[in-house]
Short mmCIF file of C-alpha atoms in Angstrom, two decimals:
data_model
loop_
_atom_site.label_atom_id
_atom_site.label_comp_id
_atom_site.label_asym_id
_atom_site.label_seq_id
_atom_site.Cartn_x
_atom_site.Cartn_y
_atom_site.Cartn_z
CA MET A 18 21.47 -0.51 12.98
CA PRO A 19 18.27 1.37 12.10
CA VAL A 20 14.91 0.58 10.59
CA ASP A 21 14.07 2.51 7.43
CA VAL A 22 10.39 2.89 6.54
CA LEU A 23 8.87 3.03 3.07
CA VAL A 24 5.39 4.54 2.71
CA GLY A 25 3.09 5.77 -0.02
CA LEU A 26 2.26 9.48 0.10
CA GLN A 27 -0.93 9.48 -1.96
CA TRP A 28 -3.99 7.21 -2.12
CA GLY A 29 -1.97 4.05 -2.67
CA ASP A 30 -0.74 2.44 -5.90
CA GLU A 31 2.36 4.68 -5.93
CA GLY A 32 4.82 1.93 -6.85
CA LYS A 33 6.05 0.90 -3.41
CA GLY A 34 6.65 -2.72 -4.35
CA LYS A 35 9.10 -1.80 -7.08
CA ILE A 36 11.12 0.44 -4.78
CA VAL A 37 11.21 -2.19 -2.02
CA ASP A 38 12.54 -4.67 -4.58
CA VAL A 39 15.18 -2.18 -5.72
CA LEU A 40 16.29 -1.23 -2.20
CA ALA A 41 16.01 -4.69 -0.63
CA PRO A 42 19.57 -5.91 -1.45
CA THR A 43 20.96 -3.31 0.99
CA TYR A 44 18.91 -4.74 3.88
CA GLU A 45 18.91 -7.99 5.81
CA ALA A 46 15.13 -8.03 6.29
CA VAL A 47 11.98 -6.61 4.72
CA ALA A 48 8.97 -6.44 7.05
CA ARG A 49 5.38 -5.66 6.07
CA PHE A 50 3.64 -3.76 8.88
CA GLN A 51 -0.05 -3.30 7.97
CA GLY A 52 -2.82 -4.00 5.50
CA GLY A 53 -3.75 -7.27 3.87
CA PRO A 54 -4.70 -8.69 0.47
CA ASN A 55 -6.27 -5.34 -0.42
CA ALA A 56 -2.69 -4.32 -1.31
CA GLY A 57 -1.21 -5.02 -4.72
CA HIS A 58 2.52 -4.48 -4.99
CA THR A 59 3.70 -4.91 -8.58
CA LEU A 60 7.31 -5.80 -9.39
CA THR A 61 8.68 -6.23 -12.91
CA PHE A 62 12.09 -7.67 -13.78
CA ASP A 63 13.53 -9.96 -16.45
CA GLY A 64 10.45 -9.10 -18.51
CA ILE A 65 8.08 -10.75 -16.00
CA LYS A 66 5.42 -8.97 -13.95
CA HIS A 67 4.85 -10.16 -10.37
CA VAL A 68 2.00 -8.97 -8.14
CA LEU A 69 2.28 -9.47 -4.37
CA HIS A 70 -0.62 -8.97 -1.98
CA GLN A 71 0.50 -10.14 1.46
CA VAL A 72 4.06 -11.37 0.94
CA PRO A 73 6.75 -8.72 1.55
CA SER A 74 8.34 -7.38 -1.63
CA GLY A 75 11.82 -8.59 -0.73
CA ILE A 76 10.83 -12.21 -1.35
CA PHE A 77 12.72 -12.43 -4.66
CA HIS A 78 16.03 -12.00 -2.84
CA PRO A 79 16.82 -15.36 -1.15
CA HIS A 80 19.33 -13.93 1.33
CA ILE A 81 16.78 -11.48 2.79
CA LEU A 82 14.36 -12.33 5.58
CA ASN A 83 10.76 -11.47 4.71
CA ILE A 84 8.51 -10.87 7.70
CA VAL A 85 4.73 -10.50 7.84
CA GLY A 86 4.24 -8.35 10.93
CA ASN A 87 1.57 -8.35 13.61
CA GLY A 88 -0.14 -5.32 12.06
CA VAL A 89 -1.09 -7.30 8.95
CA VAL A 90 -4.44 -9.04 8.45
CA LEU A 91 -3.84 -12.37 6.71
CA ASP A 92 -6.16 -14.35 4.46
CA PRO A 93 -4.87 -17.97 4.52
CA VAL A 94 -6.51 -18.83 1.19
CA VAL A 95 -5.03 -15.87 -0.67
CA PHE A 96 -1.69 -16.37 1.07
CA ARG A 97 -1.46 -19.99 -0.05
CA GLN A 98 -2.35 -19.02 -3.62
CA GLU A 99 0.27 -16.30 -3.58
CA LEU A 100 2.99 -18.63 -2.33
CA GLN A 101 2.02 -21.25 -4.91
CA LYS A 102 2.49 -18.69 -7.69
CA LEU A 103 5.94 -17.89 -6.32
CA THR A 104 6.78 -21.60 -6.23
CA ASP A 105 5.60 -22.00 -9.82
CA ARG A 106 8.05 -19.24 -10.80
CA GLY A 107 10.96 -20.94 -9.06
CA VAL A 108 11.02 -18.81 -5.91
CA ASP A 109 11.96 -20.73 -2.77
CA TRP A 110 10.33 -18.87 0.10
CA SER A 111 10.45 -21.74 2.59
CA LYS A 112 13.51 -20.58 4.51
CA ASN A 113 13.24 -16.78 4.50
CA LEU A 114 9.52 -16.11 5.12
CA TYR A 115 8.21 -15.58 8.67
CA ILE A 116 4.69 -14.77 9.84
CA SER A 117 3.73 -13.12 13.12
CA LYS A 118 1.56 -15.20 15.41
CA LYS A 119 -0.13 -11.93 16.35
CA ALA A 120 -1.30 -11.11 12.82
CA GLN A 121 -5.08 -11.26 12.53
CA LEU A 122 -6.84 -13.90 10.42
CA ILE A 123 -9.31 -12.95 7.72
CA LEU A 124 -12.18 -15.44 7.86
CA PRO A 125 -14.64 -16.22 5.06
CA SER A 126 -17.29 -14.51 7.19
CA HIS A 127 -15.22 -11.30 7.24
CA ARG A 128 -15.39 -11.18 3.47
CA ALA A 129 -19.14 -11.76 3.61
CA LEU A 130 -19.59 -8.94 6.14
CA ASP A 131 -17.49 -6.64 3.96
CA ARG A 132 -19.82 -7.27 1.02
CA ILE A 133 -22.97 -6.91 3.12
CA SER A 134 -21.75 -3.65 4.68
CA GLU A 135 -20.80 -2.13 1.33
CA GLU A 136 -24.11 -3.11 -0.26
CA ALA A 137 -25.98 -1.54 2.66
CA ARG A 138 -24.28 1.81 2.01
CA GLY A 139 -25.97 2.19 -1.35
CA ASN A 140 -24.77 5.40 -3.00
CA THR A 141 -22.35 6.14 -0.13
CA LYS A 142 -20.08 3.16 -0.73
CA ILE A 143 -16.53 3.42 0.67
CA GLY A 144 -15.07 1.63 -2.36
CA SER A 145 -13.94 -1.41 -0.38
CA THR A 146 -11.95 -4.11 -2.17
CA LEU A 147 -14.32 -6.59 -0.46
CA LYS A 148 -11.37 -8.61 0.86
CA GLY A 149 -12.66 -8.58 4.44
CA ILE A 150 -10.09 -6.05 5.65
CA GLY A 151 -12.39 -3.65 7.53
CA PRO A 152 -14.38 -6.33 9.42
CA THR A 153 -11.14 -8.08 10.41
CA TYR A 154 -9.64 -4.90 11.85
CA SER A 155 -13.00 -4.20 13.55
CA ASP A 156 -12.79 -7.57 15.30
CA LYS A 157 -9.19 -6.86 16.27
CA ILE A 158 -10.12 -3.57 17.95
CA GLY A 159 -13.22 -5.19 19.43
CA ARG A 160 -10.96 -7.87 20.96
CA VAL A 161 -12.87 -10.74 19.40
CA GLY A 162 -10.60 -11.46 16.41
CA LEU A 163 -8.68 -14.63 15.68
CA ARG A 164 -4.91 -14.46 15.34
CA VAL A 165 -2.54 -16.60 13.31
CA GLY A 166 -1.27 -18.06 16.59
CA HIS A 167 -4.74 -19.33 17.42
CA ILE A 168 -4.53 -21.93 14.65
CA LEU A 169 -1.94 -23.75 16.77
CA LEU A 170 -4.36 -24.14 19.68
CA PRO A 171 -6.49 -27.29 20.12
CA ASP A 172 -9.72 -25.29 20.37
CA PHE A 173 -9.21 -23.27 17.18
CA GLU A 174 -12.24 -24.77 15.43
CA GLN A 175 -14.49 -23.86 18.37
CA ARG A 176 -13.10 -20.31 18.36
CA TYR A 177 -13.81 -20.15 14.64
CA LYS A 178 -17.43 -21.27 15.12
CA GLU A 179 -17.99 -18.63 17.81
CA ALA A 180 -16.58 -15.92 15.57
CA VAL A 181 -18.80 -16.99 12.66
CA ALA A 182 -21.84 -17.05 14.94
CA GLN A 183 -21.15 -13.43 15.89
CA HIS A 184 -20.77 -12.50 12.24
CA ALA A 185 -24.00 -14.31 11.35
CA ALA A 186 -25.83 -12.21 13.93
CA ILE A 187 -24.47 -9.03 12.35
CA ALA A 188 -25.56 -10.23 8.92
CA ALA A 189 -29.03 -11.07 10.25
CA HIS A 190 -29.33 -7.53 11.59
CA ASN A 191 -28.99 -6.46 7.94
CA HIS A 192 -31.51 -9.14 6.88
CA LYS A 193 -28.75 -11.09 5.15
CA GLU A 194 -27.07 -14.48 5.47
CA LEU A 195 -23.31 -15.06 5.37
CA GLU A 196 -23.49 -17.82 2.72
CA ILE A 197 -19.94 -19.05 3.39
CA GLU A 198 -20.46 -22.82 3.59
CA SER A 199 -18.89 -23.39 0.16
CA LEU A 200 -15.79 -21.44 1.22
CA GLU A 201 -15.03 -23.16 4.51
CA ALA A 202 -13.37 -26.33 3.20
CA ASP A 203 -10.85 -24.23 1.26
CA PHE A 204 -10.31 -22.02 4.31
CA PHE A 205 -9.52 -24.89 6.67
CA SER A 206 -7.29 -26.51 4.06
CA ALA A 207 -5.38 -23.23 3.81
CA VAL A 208 -5.15 -23.08 7.61
CA GLU A 209 -3.54 -26.54 7.58
CA PHE A 210 -1.03 -25.18 5.06
CA LEU A 211 -0.42 -22.10 7.21
CA ARG A 212 0.45 -24.35 10.18
CA THR A 213 3.42 -25.70 8.22
CA LEU A 214 5.02 -22.25 7.80
CA GLN A 215 7.40 -20.38 10.08
CA LEU A 216 4.97 -18.82 12.56
CA THR A 217 6.74 -16.93 15.29
CA ASP A 218 6.82 -13.91 17.60
CA THR A 219 8.25 -11.65 14.92
CA GLU A 220 8.75 -8.73 17.34
CA TYR A 221 11.52 -10.77 18.98
CA LEU A 222 12.93 -11.75 15.59
CA LEU A 223 13.09 -8.13 14.45
CA ASN A 224 14.58 -6.79 17.66
CA ASP A 225 17.17 -9.57 17.69
CA LEU A 226 18.18 -8.51 14.18
CA LEU A 227 18.53 -4.91 15.35
CA ALA A 228 20.64 -6.00 18.31
CA LYS A 229 22.94 -7.79 15.87
CA GLY A 230 23.38 -4.66 13.78
CA LYS A 231 21.18 -5.81 10.87
CA ARG A 232 19.29 -3.34 8.66
CA ILE A 233 15.52 -3.64 8.29
CA LEU A 234 13.22 -2.09 5.70
CA ALA A 235 9.63 -1.67 6.90
CA GLU A 236 7.20 -1.91 3.98
CA GLY A 237 3.87 -0.11 4.11
CA ALA A 238 0.78 -0.78 2.00
CA GLN A 239 -1.91 1.54 0.62
CA GLY A 240 -1.07 5.26 1.03
CA SER A 241 -0.91 8.02 3.63
CA LEU A 242 -4.13 9.63 2.40
CA LEU A 243 -5.90 6.37 3.20
CA ASP A 244 -4.69 6.31 6.81
CA ILE A 245 -7.46 5.49 9.29
CA ASP A 246 -6.74 8.65 11.30
CA PHE A 247 -5.27 11.16 8.86
CA GLY A 248 -6.68 10.07 5.51
CA SER A 249 -9.80 11.31 3.69
CA TYR A 250 -12.08 9.72 6.29
CA PRO A 251 -14.37 7.81 5.99
CA TYR A 252 -13.04 6.90 2.53
CA VAL A 253 -9.94 5.27 3.98
CA THR A 254 -8.49 1.87 4.77
CA SER A 255 -8.70 0.33 8.24
CA SER A 256 -5.08 0.54 9.38
CA SER A 257 -2.34 3.06 10.10
CA THR A 258 -0.60 3.52 6.76
CA ILE A 259 1.89 6.18 7.89
CA ALA A 260 5.43 5.63 9.16
CA ALA A 261 4.34 5.59 12.80
CA GLY A 262 2.36 2.44 12.02
CA ALA A 263 5.61 0.57 11.51
CA CYS A 264 6.26 0.71 15.26
CA THR A 265 2.95 -0.80 16.33
CA GLY A 266 2.73 -3.03 13.25
CA LEU A 267 6.09 -4.66 13.87
CA GLY A 268 6.84 -4.20 17.56
CA ILE A 269 9.84 -1.91 17.17
CA ALA A 270 10.59 1.22 19.21
CA PRO A 271 10.46 4.67 17.55
CA ARG A 272 14.12 5.29 18.39
CA HIS A 273 15.12 2.66 15.83
CA ILE A 274 13.59 4.50 12.85
CA ASP A 275 16.05 6.39 10.66
CA LYS A 276 15.12 7.14 7.04
CA VAL A 277 11.58 7.46 5.78
CA TYR A 278 11.20 6.93 2.05
CA GLY A 279 8.13 8.67 0.64
CA ILE A 280 6.79 7.28 -2.65
CA THR A 281 4.72 9.45 -4.98
CA LYS A 282 3.69 9.34 -8.61
CA ALA A 283 4.46 12.26 -10.92
CA TYR A 284 0.67 12.70 -11.00
CA CYS A 285 -2.20 11.37 -8.82
CA THR A 286 -4.50 8.37 -8.85
CA ARG A 287 -7.20 7.06 -6.58
CA VAL A 288 -9.28 3.86 -6.51
CA GLY A 289 -12.74 3.81 -4.98
CA SER A 290 -14.84 6.60 -3.56
CA GLY A 291 -13.81 9.76 -1.76
CA PRO A 292 -12.65 13.31 -2.49
CA PHE A 293 -9.99 13.86 -5.16
CA PRO A 294 -9.48 17.61 -5.78
CA THR A 295 -7.23 17.34 -8.85
CA GLU A 296 -9.20 14.58 -10.57
CA LEU A 297 -9.46 14.86 -14.34
CA HIS A 298 -12.71 13.81 -15.99
CA ASP A 299 -11.59 14.61 -19.53
CA GLU A 300 -9.42 13.14 -22.27
CA VAL A 301 -6.28 14.19 -20.38
CA GLY A 302 -7.29 12.01 -17.44
CA GLU A 303 -7.98 9.12 -19.80
CA GLN A 304 -4.64 9.65 -21.51
CA ILE A 305 -2.87 9.37 -18.16
CA ARG A 306 -4.91 6.27 -17.27
CA GLN A 307 -4.01 4.48 -20.50
CA ALA A 308 -0.35 5.55 -20.56
CA GLY A 309 0.08 4.57 -16.91
CA ARG A 310 -1.93 1.35 -17.19
CA GLU A 311 -3.90 2.65 -14.24
CA PHE A 312 -6.03 -0.33 -13.35
CA GLY A 313 -5.96 -1.84 -9.86
CA SER A 314 -3.53 -4.76 -9.46
CA THR A 315 -5.82 -6.22 -6.78
CA THR A 316 -9.28 -5.33 -8.13
CA GLY A 317 -8.69 -4.54 -11.80
CA ARG A 318 -10.81 -1.41 -11.37
CA PRO A 319 -9.90 1.67 -13.45
CA ARG A 320 -8.11 4.20 -11.28
CA ARG A 321 -9.24 7.81 -11.14
CA THR A 322 -6.47 10.09 -12.40
CA GLY A 323 -5.41 13.68 -11.89
CA TRP A 324 -2.52 16.11 -11.68
CA ILE A 325 -0.06 16.01 -8.79
CA ASP A 326 -1.44 17.51 -5.57
CA LEU A 327 1.19 19.39 -3.55
CA PRO A 328 -0.96 20.39 -0.55
CA ALA A 329 -1.78 16.71 -0.05
CA LEU A 330 1.89 15.76 -0.52
CA ARG A 331 3.06 18.37 1.98
CA TYR A 332 0.61 16.96 4.50
CA ALA A 333 1.77 13.38 3.96
CA ILE A 334 5.44 14.40 4.13
CA MET A 335 4.79 16.16 7.45
CA LEU A 336 2.93 13.21 8.98
CA ASN A 337 5.58 10.70 7.97
CA GLY A 338 8.71 12.77 8.58
CA VAL A 339 9.84 11.91 5.04
CA THR A 340 13.60 12.21 4.55
CA GLU A 341 13.68 11.53 0.81
CA LEU A 342 11.23 11.28 -2.07
CA HIS A 343 11.02 8.70 -4.83
CA LEU A 344 9.11 9.90 -7.90
CA MET A 345 7.37 7.12 -9.80
CA LYS A 346 5.97 6.85 -13.34
CA ALA A 347 7.60 9.99 -14.70
CA ASP A 348 7.51 8.28 -18.11
CA VAL A 349 3.69 8.34 -18.11
CA LEU A 350 3.86 12.09 -18.76
CA ASP A 351 6.32 11.77 -21.67
CA ALA A 352 3.82 12.86 -24.33
CA PHE A 353 2.51 15.98 -22.58
CA THR A 354 3.62 19.39 -23.83
CA GLU A 355 2.53 20.90 -20.51
CA ILE A 356 2.49 19.50 -16.98
CA ARG A 357 0.24 20.93 -14.30
CA ALA A 358 0.73 20.86 -10.55
CA CYS A 359 -1.71 21.95 -7.84
CA THR A 360 0.18 24.20 -5.42
CA HIS A 361 -2.72 25.57 -3.34
CA TYR A 362 -6.45 25.15 -2.78
CA ARG A 363 -9.05 27.89 -3.06
CA THR A 364 -11.52 27.31 -0.23
CA ALA A 365 -15.25 27.95 -0.27
CA THR A 366 -14.60 31.26 1.50
CA GLY A 367 -12.16 32.36 -1.22
CA GLU A 368 -9.00 31.82 0.81
CA SER A 369 -5.90 30.38 -0.89
CA THR A 370 -4.19 27.78 1.30
CA PRO A 371 -1.20 25.44 0.85
CA GLN A 372 -2.62 23.09 3.50
CA LEU A 373 -4.86 20.05 3.24
CA PRO A 374 -8.21 20.87 4.87
CA ASP A 375 -10.33 18.51 6.92
CA PRO A 376 -11.77 15.72 4.73
CA GLY A 377 -15.26 17.14 5.14
CA GLU A 378 -14.12 20.35 3.43
CA LEU A 379 -12.03 18.68 0.74
CA THR A 380 -14.93 18.35 -1.68
CA THR A 381 -15.50 22.12 -1.61
CA VAL A 382 -11.99 23.30 -2.54
CA THR A 383 -10.81 24.32 -6.01
CA PRO A 384 -7.23 23.42 -6.97
CA GLU A 385 -4.91 26.26 -8.00
CA TYR A 386 -2.41 25.15 -10.63
CA ILE A 387 0.95 26.12 -11.96
CA THR A 388 1.84 25.01 -15.50
CA LEU A 389 5.31 23.75 -16.42
CA PRO A 390 6.70 22.66 -19.80
CA GLY A 391 6.71 18.96 -20.55
CA TRP A 392 9.83 17.05 -21.62
CA ASN A 393 8.52 15.26 -24.74
CA THR A 394 11.14 12.55 -24.37
CA ASP A 395 10.92 8.77 -24.19
CA LEU A 396 12.23 8.34 -20.65
CA THR A 397 12.12 4.56 -20.84
CA GLN A 398 15.31 4.64 -22.93
CA ILE A 399 17.27 6.55 -20.27
CA THR A 400 19.58 4.56 -18.00
CA ASP A 401 21.38 7.35 -16.11
CA ALA A 402 19.93 10.27 -14.15
CA ALA A 403 22.50 12.53 -15.83
CA GLN A 404 20.65 11.94 -19.13
CA LEU A 405 17.30 13.26 -17.92
CA PRO A 406 15.90 16.04 -20.13
CA ALA A 407 16.18 19.62 -18.91
CA ASN A 408 12.43 20.12 -18.52
CA LEU A 409 12.11 17.04 -16.31
CA ILE A 410 15.03 18.24 -14.18
CA ALA A 411 13.23 21.59 -13.89
CA TYR A 412 10.09 19.71 -12.79
CA LEU A 413 12.09 17.83 -10.15
CA ASP A 414 13.71 21.05 -8.94
CA PHE A 415 10.28 22.66 -8.70
CA LEU A 416 8.93 19.76 -6.60
CA GLU A 417 11.95 19.83 -4.31
CA ARG A 418 11.51 23.56 -3.69
CA GLU A 419 7.79 23.20 -3.02
CA LEU A 420 8.08 20.12 -0.82
CA GLN A 421 11.43 20.82 0.86
CA VAL A 422 12.54 17.20 0.51
CA PRO A 423 15.14 15.83 -1.95
CA ILE A 424 14.06 13.49 -4.74
CA ARG A 425 16.58 10.64 -4.72
CA ILE A 426 14.98 8.18 -7.13
CA VAL A 427 13.12 8.73 -10.41
CA SER A 428 11.33 5.76 -11.98
CA VAL A 429 11.08 5.87 -15.78
CA GLY A 430 9.48 2.50 -16.48
CA PRO A 431 8.00 -0.56 -14.75
CA ASP A 432 11.12 -2.73 -14.87
CA ARG A 433 13.55 -2.97 -11.99
CA ILE A 434 16.31 -1.54 -14.19
CA SER A 435 14.27 1.58 -15.04
CA THR A 436 15.11 3.16 -11.70
CA LEU A 437 17.41 6.19 -11.73
CA HIS A 438 19.30 7.27 -8.61
CA ARG A 439 20.11 10.96 -8.14
#
């Protein structure tokens, strides 16, 4: 049986966690393939809001295996806190949660380096969540990182000290100190907790499931426009956020991938720095922010808001090989009499293009919009796609024509039940 991949098509925060939760019952396993606690996947059901950072979003279904893949960077302290919150809410994760021994560990010194690096950038800050993600991936690529499997070795503490010494030297180069002594007791306590979990070679686990005909859903974090290679570099995350990253982040062959679910909002948001062509700096942008409760689930920062960006979506759809779209937060636009969509960019030379230019040129383009009528309907009361208002259906038809991919799911509210299948 195949692996289906779920990815965000914008700058993250598209609503991936909700869709994983909705789709999960049709799979035997949900596997997270990249990112770390900089992700915030929000799920709402039975009137309760749940925010996951490192745990796969299928965890609320006890019959589904939830796998943290080798492409993830794991903070033991945050992970323990996250699992404790699940326990407090009656979720038994002890039998269906597995962690790759090859996942990288986020150390307290990684978080310190993240802060030091961001402070040193001054007015050119990346907009890091300061969770230690970038420095951890840097150590991974530099072949000096610590893996989850290393905590099972007798010399782990010595390896830890050597890593911290390297990080202290980097900090000293910036005339800073790590100042992590107060964090280390909690870190090592969390490592002891991590040793009690199901740590394994998850690439074998996943491929054994495939050999047995089981279905796997690969869950991405962040968004395609934050991809380390293809995103708005350097204002990106430190991992491969596109569908191809599922192969290296889980240890599965490309031939196993079947469907690619692309998740997009009915508008755009972005957290942190970087180009955002359709950004709205007026009362319309604030109206979208308030209606959509657009504040980061990990950082709490207000998200930048703007109209939907079709050149960027076309690019993300191409990179991921998206087979179907899921449109999130359509209800946020309920009160608008007109909806705008950017179909092309006007470049600095006056050319109109439907393509996404190189990130260095993205700040110089002017979005070209088409205006469509709004639906002026409370979508949160709709429980069947057949009840969608005509103007929203026209909006969906327009997007399908422009993007050449069918929209199979429309989300009309945060709750699990507010998910309409077309």
